[in-house]
CSV table of C-alpha atoms and ligand atoms in Angstrom, one decimal:
chain,number,residue,atom,x,y,z
F,184,MET,CA,-7.6,40.0,39.8
F,185,LYS,CA,-8.7,38.6,36.5
F,186,VAL,CA,-8.2,34.8,36.8
F,187,LEU,CA,-8.6,32.3,34.0
F,188,VAL,CA,-9.4,28.8,35.5
F,189,LEU,CA,-8.7,26.0,33.0
F,190,GLY,CA,-10.5,22.7,33.8
F,191,ALA,CA,-13.2,24.7,35.5
F,192,ASP,CA,-15.7,21.8,35.5
F,193,GLY,CA,-13.4,19.4,37.4
F,194,TYR,CA,-13.2,18.2,40.9
F,195,LEU,CA,-10.8,21.0,41.8
F,196,GLY,CA,-11.7,23.5,39.1
F,197,TRP,CA,-15.3,24.2,40.1
F,198,PRO,CA,-14.7,24.8,43.8
F,199,THR,CA,-11.7,27.0,42.8
F,200,CYS,CA,-13.9,29.1,40.6
F,201,MET,CA,-16.4,29.7,43.4
F,202,TYR,CA,-13.7,30.3,46.0
F,203,LEU,CA,-12.0,32.9,43.9
F,204,SER,CA,-15.2,34.5,42.8
F,205,ALA,CA,-16.4,34.8,46.4
F,206,ARG,CA,-13.2,36.7,47.2
F,207,GLY,CA,-14.0,39.3,44.5
F,208,HIS,CA,-11.8,38.0,41.6
F,209,GLU,CA,-13.2,38.2,38.1
F,210,ILE,CA,-13.3,34.6,36.8
F,211,VAL,CA,-13.5,33.0,33.4
F,212,GLY,CA,-13.6,29.2,33.4
F,213,ILE,CA,-12.8,26.8,30.5
F,214,ASP,CA,-13.6,23.1,30.2
F,215,ASN,CA,-14.1,20.7,27.3
F,216,TYR,CA,-16.1,18.2,29.5
F,217,PHE,CA,-13.4,15.5,28.8
F,218,ARG,CA,-13.9,14.1,32.3
F,219,ARG,CA,-17.7,14.0,32.1
F,220,ASN,CA,-17.6,12.3,28.7
F,221,VAL,CA,-14.9,9.7,29.6
F,222,LEU,CA,-16.9,8.8,32.7
F,223,LYS,CA,-19.9,8.0,30.5
F,224,GLU,CA,-17.7,5.8,28.3
F,225,LEU,CA,-16.3,4.0,31.4
F,226,ASP,CA,-19.8,3.7,32.9
F,227,SER,CA,-18.5,5.5,36.1
F,228,GLU,CA,-21.0,8.2,36.8
F,229,PRO,CA,-20.1,10.7,39.6
F,230,LEU,CA,-21.6,9.9,43.0
F,231,ALA,CA,-23.9,13.0,43.1
F,232,PRO,CA,-25.5,14.4,40.0
F,233,VAL,CA,-23.5,17.4,38.7
F,234,PRO,CA,-25.3,20.1,36.7
F,235,ASP,CA,-23.3,21.3,33.7
F,236,LEU,CA,-21.0,24.2,34.0
F,237,HIS,CA,-23.4,26.9,32.6
F,238,GLN,CA,-26.1,25.7,35.1
F,239,ARG,CA,-23.6,25.7,38.0
F,240,ALA,CA,-22.5,29.2,37.0
F,241,SER,CA,-26.1,30.3,37.1
F,242,LEU,CA,-26.7,28.6,40.4
F,243,TRP,CA,-23.7,30.3,41.8
F,244,GLU,CA,-24.9,33.7,40.6
F,245,GLU,CA,-28.3,33.1,42.2
F,246,HIS,CA,-26.7,32.4,45.5
F,247,SER,CA,-23.8,34.9,45.5
F,248,GLY,CA,-24.8,37.6,43.1
F,249,LYS,CA,-21.4,37.0,41.3
F,250,LYS,CA,-20.8,36.0,37.7
F,251,ILE,CA,-18.5,33.3,36.5
F,252,HIS,CA,-18.1,33.3,32.7
F,253,VAL,CA,-17.6,29.9,31.1
F,254,HIS,CA,-16.5,28.5,27.8
F,255,ILE,CA,-16.9,24.9,26.8
F,256,ASP,CA,-13.9,24.2,24.5
F,257,ASP,CA,-10.6,22.6,24.3
F,258,ILE,CA,-7.3,24.3,25.4
F,259,THR,CA,-5.3,22.1,23.0
F,260,ASP,CA,-7.0,24.3,20.3
F,261,TYR,CA,-4.6,27.2,20.3
F,262,ASP,CA,-6.7,29.6,18.3
F,263,PHE,CA,-9.6,29.2,20.8
F,264,LEU,CA,-7.3,29.6,23.8
F,265,LEU,CA,-5.6,32.6,22.3
F,266,GLY,CA,-9.0,34.2,21.6
F,267,VAL,CA,-10.0,33.9,25.2
F,268,PHE,CA,-6.7,35.3,26.4
F,269,ARG,CA,-7.1,38.3,24.0
F,270,ASP,CA,-10.7,39.0,25.2
F,271,PHE,CA,-10.1,38.6,28.9
F,272,VAL,CA,-6.3,39.5,29.3
F,273,PRO,CA,-5.9,37.5,32.6
F,274,ASP,CA,-3.6,38.5,35.4
F,275,ALA,CA,-3.3,34.9,36.4
F,276,VAL,CA,-4.2,31.5,35.0
F,277,VAL,CA,-4.8,28.4,37.1
F,278,HIS,CA,-4.1,25.3,35.1
F,279,TYR,CA,-6.0,22.2,36.0
F,280,ALA,CA,-7.1,21.1,32.5
F,281,GLU,CA,-5.3,17.8,32.2
F,282,GLN,CA,-6.0,14.1,32.0
F,283,PRO,CA,-5.4,13.5,35.7
F,284,SER,CA,-5.8,9.8,36.2
F,285,ALA,CA,-2.8,7.4,36.5
F,286,PRO,CA,-4.9,4.3,35.7
F,287,TYR,CA,-6.5,5.9,32.7
F,288,SER,CA,-3.1,6.7,31.3
F,289,MET,CA,-2.1,3.0,31.7
F,290,LEU,CA,-5.3,1.6,30.1
F,291,ASN,CA,-4.1,1.2,26.5
F,292,HIS,CA,-2.2,3.0,23.7
F,293,ASP,CA,-5.1,5.3,22.8
F,294,ALA,CA,-5.5,6.5,26.4
F,295,ALA,CA,-1.7,6.9,26.8
F,296,ALA,CA,-1.4,8.9,23.5
F,297,PHE,CA,-4.4,11.1,24.5
F,298,THR,CA,-2.8,11.8,27.9
F,299,VAL,CA,0.5,12.8,26.4
F,300,ARG,CA,-1.1,15.0,23.7
F,301,ASN,CA,-3.7,16.6,25.9
F,302,ASN,CA,-1.4,17.4,28.8
F,303,LEU,CA,1.6,18.6,27.0
F,304,ILE,CA,-0.1,20.5,24.1
F,305,GLY,CA,-2.4,22.2,26.7
F,306,THR,CA,0.6,23.4,28.7
F,307,LEU,CA,2.5,24.5,25.7
F,308,ASN,CA,-0.5,26.5,24.4
F,309,ILE,CA,-0.8,28.3,27.7
F,310,THR,CA,2.9,29.4,27.6
F,311,TYR,CA,2.4,30.8,24.1
F,312,ALA,CA,-0.8,32.6,24.9
F,313,VAL,CA,0.7,34.1,28.0
F,314,ARG,CA,3.7,35.4,26.1
F,315,GLU,CA,1.5,36.7,23.2
F,316,VAL,CA,-1.1,38.5,25.4
F,317,ASN,CA,0.4,39.3,28.8
F,318,PRO,CA,3.9,38.0,29.7
F,319,ALA,CA,3.4,39.2,33.3
F,320,CYS,CA,0.5,36.8,33.7
F,321,HIS,CA,1.1,34.4,36.6
F,322,ILE,CA,0.7,30.7,35.6
F,323,VAL,CA,-0.3,28.6,38.6
F,324,LYS,CA,0.0,25.0,37.4
F,325,LEU,CA,-1.1,22.0,39.4
F,326,GLY,CA,1.7,19.5,39.5
F,327,THR,CA,1.7,16.4,41.7
F,328,MET,CA,3.9,14.9,44.4
F,329,GLY,CA,3.8,11.7,42.3
F,330,GLU,CA,6.4,13.4,40.0
F,331,TYR,CA,9.1,12.8,42.7
F,332,GLY,CA,8.2,9.2,43.2
F,333,THR,CA,9.4,7.6,46.4
F,334,PRO,CA,13.2,8.3,46.6
F,335,ASN,CA,15.2,6.9,49.5
F,336,ILE,CA,16.2,10.5,50.5
F,337,ASP,CA,14.2,13.5,51.8
F,338,ILE,CA,12.1,15.2,49.1
F,339,GLU,CA,12.9,18.9,49.0
F,340,GLU,CA,10.5,21.6,47.9
F,341,GLY,CA,11.1,21.5,44.2
F,342,TRP,CA,14.8,22.2,44.1
F,343,LEU,CA,18.0,20.5,45.2
F,344,GLU,CA,21.5,22.0,45.6
F,345,ILE,CA,24.1,19.5,44.4
F,346,GLU,CA,27.8,19.6,45.0
F,347,HIS,CA,29.7,17.6,42.4
F,348,LYS,CA,33.5,17.3,42.0
F,349,GLY,CA,34.0,20.5,44.1
F,350,ARG,CA,31.4,22.6,42.3
F,351,LYS,CA,27.8,23.5,43.3
F,352,ASP,CA,24.5,24.2,41.4
F,353,LYS,CA,20.8,24.1,42.0
F,354,PHE,CA,18.6,21.8,39.9
F,355,LEU,CA,15.0,20.7,39.9
F,356,PHE,CA,14.7,17.9,42.5
F,357,PRO,CA,15.1,14.5,40.6
F,358,ARG,CA,11.8,13.1,39.4
F,359,GLN,CA,10.9,9.5,38.7
F,360,ALA,CA,7.2,8.9,38.3
F,361,SER,CA,5.4,5.6,38.5
F,362,SER,CA,2.7,6.1,35.8
F,363,LEU,CA,2.5,7.7,32.4
F,364,TYR,CA,0.2,10.4,33.7
F,365,HIS,CA,2.7,11.4,36.4
F,366,THR,CA,5.4,11.4,33.7
F,367,THR,CA,3.4,13.9,31.7
F,368,LYS,CA,3.3,16.1,34.8
F,369,ILE,CA,7.2,16.0,34.9
F,370,GLN,CA,7.3,16.9,31.3
F,371,ASP,CA,4.8,19.8,32.0
F,372,THR,CA,7.2,21.1,34.6
F,373,ASP,CA,10.1,20.8,32.2
F,374,LEU,CA,8.2,22.7,29.5
F,375,LEU,CA,7.4,25.5,31.9
F,376,TRP,CA,10.9,25.7,33.3
F,377,PHE,CA,12.2,26.0,29.8
F,378,TYR,CA,9.9,28.9,29.0
F,379,VAL,CA,10.6,30.5,32.4
F,380,ARG,CA,14.3,30.5,31.5
F,381,THR,CA,13.8,31.5,27.9
F,382,TRP,CA,10.9,34.0,28.0
F,383,GLY,CA,11.0,35.1,31.7
F,384,LEU,CA,7.5,33.8,32.5
F,385,ARG,CA,6.2,33.7,36.1
F,386,VAL,CA,5.2,30.2,37.2
F,387,THR,CA,4.2,28.6,40.4
F,388,ASP,CA,4.2,24.8,40.3
F,389,LEU,CA,2.0,23.3,43.1
F,390,MET,CA,3.2,19.7,43.7
F,391,GLN,CA,-0.1,18.4,45.1
F,392,GLY,CA,-0.8,15.2,46.9
F,393,PRO,CA,-4.1,13.2,46.5
F,394,VAL,CA,-7.0,15.5,47.6
F,395,TYR,CA,-10.0,14.3,49.6
F,396,GLY,CA,-13.3,15.8,50.6
F,397,VAL,CA,-16.2,17.4,48.9
F,398,SER,CA,-17.5,20.3,51.0
F,399,THR,CA,-16.4,23.9,50.9
F,400,ASP,CA,-17.8,27.1,52.3
F,401,GLU,CA,-19.1,28.0,48.9
F,402,SER,CA,-20.9,24.7,48.2
F,403,ALA,CA,-22.7,24.9,51.5
F,404,ALA,CA,-25.2,27.2,49.9
F,405,ASP,CA,-26.7,24.5,47.6
F,406,PRO,CA,-26.0,20.7,47.3
F,407,ARG,CA,-25.9,21.1,43.5
F,408,LEU,CA,-22.7,23.2,43.9
F,409,VAL,CA,-20.6,20.3,45.2
F,410,PRO,CA,-17.8,19.2,42.9
F,411,ILE,CA,-17.8,16.2,40.7
F,412,PHE,CA,-17.0,13.3,43.0
F,413,ASN,CA,-15.7,9.9,41.8
F,414,TYR,CA,-15.2,6.7,43.6
F,415,ASP,CA,-14.2,4.4,40.8
F,416,GLU,CA,-10.7,3.0,40.5
F,417,ILE,CA,-9.9,5.2,37.5
F,418,PHE,CA,-11.0,8.7,38.6
F,419,GLY,CA,-11.6,8.3,42.3
F,420,THR,CA,-8.7,9.3,44.7
F,421,VAL,CA,-8.0,6.9,47.4
F,422,VAL,CA,-9.7,8.4,50.4
F,423,ASN,CA,-12.9,9.3,48.4
F,424,ARG,CA,-12.8,5.7,47.1
F,425,PHE,CA,-12.4,4.1,50.5
F,426,VAL,CA,-15.3,6.1,52.0
F,427,VAL,CA,-17.7,5.0,49.2
F,428,GLN,CA,-16.5,1.4,49.6
F,429,ALA,CA,-17.2,1.6,53.3
F,430,VAL,CA,-20.8,2.8,52.7
F,431,ALA,CA,-21.4,0.2,49.9
F,432,GLY,CA,-20.2,-2.7,52.2
F,433,TYR,CA,-17.4,-3.4,49.6
F,434,PRO,CA,-14.1,-4.3,51.2
F,435,LEU,CA,-11.6,-1.5,51.2
F,436,THR,CA,-9.2,-2.5,48.4
F,437,VAL,CA,-5.6,-2.1,49.7
F,438,TYR,CA,-3.0,-2.7,46.9
F,439,GLY,CA,-0.3,-5.1,48.1
F,440,LYS,CA,1.1,-4.5,51.5
F,441,GLY,CA,-0.5,-1.1,51.9
F,442,GLY,CA,2.7,0.6,53.1
F,443,GLN,CA,2.6,3.1,50.1
F,444,THR,CA,2.9,6.5,51.9
F,445,ARG,CA,1.9,9.8,50.3
F,446,GLY,CA,1.1,13.4,51.3
F,447,TYR,CA,-2.6,14.2,51.4
F,448,LEU,CA,-4.7,17.4,51.6
F,449,ASN,CA,-8.2,18.4,52.2
F,450,LEU,CA,-10.1,20.0,49.2
F,451,ARG,CA,-10.5,23.1,51.3
F,452,ASP,CA,-6.7,23.4,51.5
F,453,THR,CA,-6.3,23.1,47.7
F,454,LEU,CA,-8.4,26.2,47.5
F,455,GLN,CA,-6.4,28.0,50.2
F,456,CYS,CA,-3.1,27.1,48.6
F,457,VAL,CA,-4.2,28.3,45.1
F,458,GLY,CA,-5.5,31.5,46.6
F,459,LEU,CA,-2.3,32.1,48.5
F,460,ALA,CA,-0.1,31.4,45.5
F,461,LEU,CA,-2.2,33.9,43.4
F,462,GLU,CA,-2.0,36.6,46.1
F,463,SER,CA,1.8,36.5,46.1
F,464,PRO,CA,2.9,35.7,42.5
F,465,SER,CA,6.3,34.4,41.6
F,466,GLY,CA,8.7,36.8,40.2
F,467,LYS,CA,9.5,37.4,36.5
F,468,GLY,CA,11.6,34.5,35.3
F,469,GLU,CA,10.9,32.5,38.4
F,470,LEU,CA,9.7,28.9,38.6
F,471,ARG,CA,8.5,28.7,42.2
F,472,VAL,CA,7.7,25.2,43.5
F,473,PHE,CA,5.6,24.3,46.6
F,474,ASN,CA,4.8,20.9,47.9
F,475,GLN,CA,1.1,21.0,48.4
F,476,VAL,CA,0.4,18.5,51.2
F,477,THR,CA,-0.5,18.9,54.8
F,478,GLU,CA,0.2,15.4,56.3
F,479,THR,CA,1.4,12.0,55.2
F,480,PHE,CA,-0.3,8.6,55.6
F,481,SER,CA,0.2,5.1,54.4
F,482,VAL,CA,-2.7,3.3,52.6
F,483,ASN,CA,-3.0,1.1,55.6
F,484,ASP,CA,-3.4,4.2,57.9
F,485,LEU,CA,-6.2,5.5,55.7
F,486,ALA,CA,-8.0,2.1,55.4
F,487,GLU,CA,-7.8,1.7,59.2
F,488,ARG,CA,-9.2,5.2,59.9
F,489,VAL,CA,-12.1,4.8,57.4
F,490,GLN,CA,-12.8,1.3,58.9
F,491,ARG,CA,-12.9,2.7,62.4
F,492,VAL,CA,-15.1,5.7,61.7
F,493,GLY,CA,-17.3,3.6,59.3
F,494,ARG,CA,-17.9,1.0,62.0
F,495,GLU,CA,-18.9,3.7,64.5
F,496,LEU,CA,-21.5,4.8,62.0
F,497,GLY,CA,-22.9,1.3,61.7
F,498,HIS,CA,-21.2,0.2,58.5
F,499,ASN,CA,-19.8,-3.3,58.0
F,500,VAL,CA,-16.3,-2.3,56.8
F,501,GLU,CA,-13.7,-4.9,55.9
F,502,ILE,CA,-10.2,-4.3,54.6
F,503,ARG,CA,-8.9,-6.6,51.8
F,504,GLU,CA,-5.3,-6.7,50.6
F,505,ILE,CA,-5.3,-7.5,46.9
F,506,GLU,CA,-2.5,-8.1,44.4
F,507,ASN,CA,-1.1,-4.7,43.5
F,508,PRO,CA,-2.1,-3.9,39.9
F,509,ARG,CA,0.5,-1.1,39.8
F,510,VAL,CA,4.3,-1.2,39.7
F,511,GLU,CA,5.3,0.7,42.9
F,512,LYS,CA,7.2,0.2,46.2
F,513,GLU,CA,4.9,-1.0,48.9
F,514,ASP,CA,7.3,-0.3,51.8
F,515,HIS,CA,9.6,2.7,51.5
F,516,TYR,CA,11.1,5.8,53.0
F,517,TYR,CA,9.0,9.0,52.5
F,518,ASN,CA,9.9,12.4,54.0
F,519,PRO,CA,8.8,15.4,51.9
F,520,ALA,CA,9.3,19.0,53.0
F,521,TYR,CA,6.2,21.1,52.8
F,522,THR,CA,6.8,24.4,54.6
F,523,GLY,CA,6.5,27.0,51.7
F,524,LEU,CA,2.7,27.2,51.7
F,525,LEU,CA,2.6,27.3,55.6
F,526,ASP,CA,5.0,30.2,55.4
F,527,LEU,CA,2.5,32.0,53.1
F,528,GLY,CA,-0.2,31.5,55.7
F,529,LEU,CA,-1.9,28.2,54.9
F,530,GLU,CA,-4.0,27.0,57.9
F,531,PRO,CA,-4.4,23.3,57.3
F,532,HIS,CA,-7.6,21.3,57.7
F,533,TYR,CA,-6.2,17.9,59.0
F,534,MET,CA,-7.9,14.5,58.4
F,535,THR,CA,-9.6,14.0,61.7
F,536,ASP,CA,-12.3,11.4,62.5
F,537,ASP,CA,-14.9,14.2,62.2
F,538,VAL,CA,-13.7,15.0,58.7
F,539,VAL,CA,-14.0,11.3,57.7
F,540,ARG,CA,-17.4,11.1,59.4
F,541,GLU,CA,-18.7,14.1,57.5
F,542,LEU,CA,-17.5,12.6,54.2
F,543,ILE,CA,-19.1,9.2,55.0
F,544,GLN,CA,-22.4,11.0,55.8
F,545,PHE,CA,-22.2,12.9,52.5
F,546,VAL,CA,-21.8,9.5,50.7
F,547,GLU,CA,-24.7,7.9,52.7
F,548,GLY,CA,-27.0,10.5,51.1
F,549,TYR,CA,-26.2,9.0,47.6
F,550,LYS,CA,-25.9,5.4,48.6
F,551,ASP,CA,-28.5,4.3,46.0
F,552,ARG,CA,-26.4,5.7,43.2
F,553,ILE,CA,-23.2,3.7,44.0
F,554,ASN,CA,-22.3,1.4,41.1
F,555,ARG,CA,-20.4,-1.5,42.6
F,556,ASP,CA,-19.1,-2.6,39.2
F,557,ALA,CA,-17.3,0.7,38.8
F,558,ILE,CA,-15.4,0.4,42.0
F,559,PHE,CA,-12.6,-1.9,40.9
F,560,ARG,CA,-11.6,-2.8,37.4
F,561,GLY,CA,-8.0,-4.0,37.9
F,562,VAL,CA,-6.2,-1.8,35.4
F,563,LYS,CA,-2.7,-3.3,35.4
F,564,TRP,CA,0.6,-1.5,34.9
F,565,ARG,CA,2.1,-4.5,33.0
I,213,NAD,N1,-7.5,15.5,42.5
I,213,NAD,C1,-6.3,15.2,43.0
I,213,NAD,O1,-6.2,14.5,44.0
I,213,NAD,C2,-5.0,15.8,42.4
I,213,NAD,C3,-3.8,15.5,43.0
I,213,NAD,C4,-2.6,16.0,42.4
I,213,NAD,C5,-2.7,16.8,41.3
I,213,NAD,N2,-3.9,17.0,40.7
I,213,NAD,C6,-3.9,17.8,39.5
I,213,NAD,O2,-4.9,18.8,39.6
I,213,NAD,C7,-5.5,19.0,38.3
I,213,NAD,C8,-7.0,18.9,38.4
I,213,NAD,O3,-7.4,17.6,38.9
I,213,NAD,P1,-8.9,17.2,39.2
I,213,NAD,O4,-8.8,16.1,40.2
I,213,NAD,O5,-9.7,18.4,39.4
I,213,NAD,O6,-9.2,16.6,37.8
I,213,NAD,P2,-10.5,16.7,36.9
I,213,NAD,O7,-10.5,15.7,35.8
I,213,NAD,O8,-11.7,16.6,37.8
I,213,NAD,O9,-10.4,18.2,36.3
I,213,NAD,C9,-9.7,18.5,35.1
I,213,NAD,C10,-10.7,19.2,34.2
I,213,NAD,O10,-10.0,19.6,33.1
I,213,NAD,C11,-10.9,19.3,31.9
I,213,NAD,N3,-9.9,19.2,30.8
I,213,NAD,C12,-9.0,18.2,30.6
I,213,NAD,N4,-8.4,18.4,29.4
I,213,NAD,C13,-8.9,19.6,28.9
I,213,NAD,C14,-8.6,20.3,27.7
I,213,NAD,N5,-7.8,19.9,26.8
I,213,NAD,N6,-9.3,21.4,27.5
I,213,NAD,C15,-10.3,21.9,28.4
I,213,NAD,N7,-10.6,21.2,29.5
I,213,NAD,C16,-9.9,20.1,29.8
I,213,NAD,C17,-11.6,18.1,32.3
I,213,NAD,O11,-12.8,17.9,31.6
I,213,NAD,C18,-11.9,18.2,33.8
I,213,NAD,O12,-13.1,18.8,34.1
I,213,NAD,C19,-4.9,18.0,37.3
I,213,NAD,O13,-3.9,18.7,36.5
I,213,NAD,C20,-4.2,17.0,38.2
I,213,NAD,O14,-3.1,16.5,37.6
I,213,NAD,C21,-5.0,16.5,41.2
């Protein structure tokens, strides 16, 4: 398959490029280095040094004999994106190229406006380029479980059948996000659903939970192939952040009561899920939704696990409850369905103590690069 990976330099994008390339797909990757550049502005360098995308593509070619073609440019520039679509004519596009941080989107007006423009115009441009060049192209778009929020009912896989005054219909499951970033992901879904209905596009929306981990089969060949890994409050996801805090001897920062429960998944499972979605595309005029998580934990569960394993490895790991800078429920019902990807063949990698131990040992290798000032900044929701 010819697969265009948007956001190819990112935490998920680069491992996806290698994973798909290793399986014989022809890959073109695009990234505008937004994430690298904003990390410099925020003085939050990644934990391990990350060669640029051209260098990583060359390294990958040295190790695998396979080419990944890359373009450093912005998908909100429609002429550029359309040009790549015309040259490559992809069978599928994997869309990761967004501003993905909830705290960043809540920083100030400029960051909020950037998040809205970047995420929505990027998604709009993809729909137009697909229609123009290859309407059969399968769009695999990364959504987030955060779109659903934490409703007091079970979360279905994308859709909900509603009976109202004696009549029935099926709708997208109600969404009520708790950050501007998550709100743009809802709007992405709405845009795609509109063009699925109107132009008959094929779309899979992967409602993903927070991802953790760093190693994949493909990065085992060379430490310079590991993905960009952040541990700061703005770009680090919670498990990755806790593990770095444990190694740095910085108390694990639990927001409020720590009862916030979410669905999580290992980086290796993101790759499997995207691969499975690509292998069995959605139909013409279908918006298919999968909840991409493998297990649920509260923040307290995660902190306690990282503390236990960290202490076994000799680290002094404390847990500190701090005032919650976000506006969110700290104690709530949470019961999402997530069987669709299992039915397609997903074999989950669960969060065992061994997995956490391996992650802590990875972080120990870069302990000298940890910037304690970047760990917590206290971006407030109001
Ligand atoms: N990492 C997670 O835990 C997680 C969880 C749920 C959903 N997601 C979703 O997965 C996607 C990827 O997340 P990630 O963690 O890899 O983020 P990331 O920031 O590491 O990757 C996104 C990449 O896209 C690039 N990019 C952003 N805007 C662009 C543009 N206009 N043109 C070209 N490139 C652009 C960035 O430079 C970055 O390299 C996001 O859409 C995010 O919403 C991630």
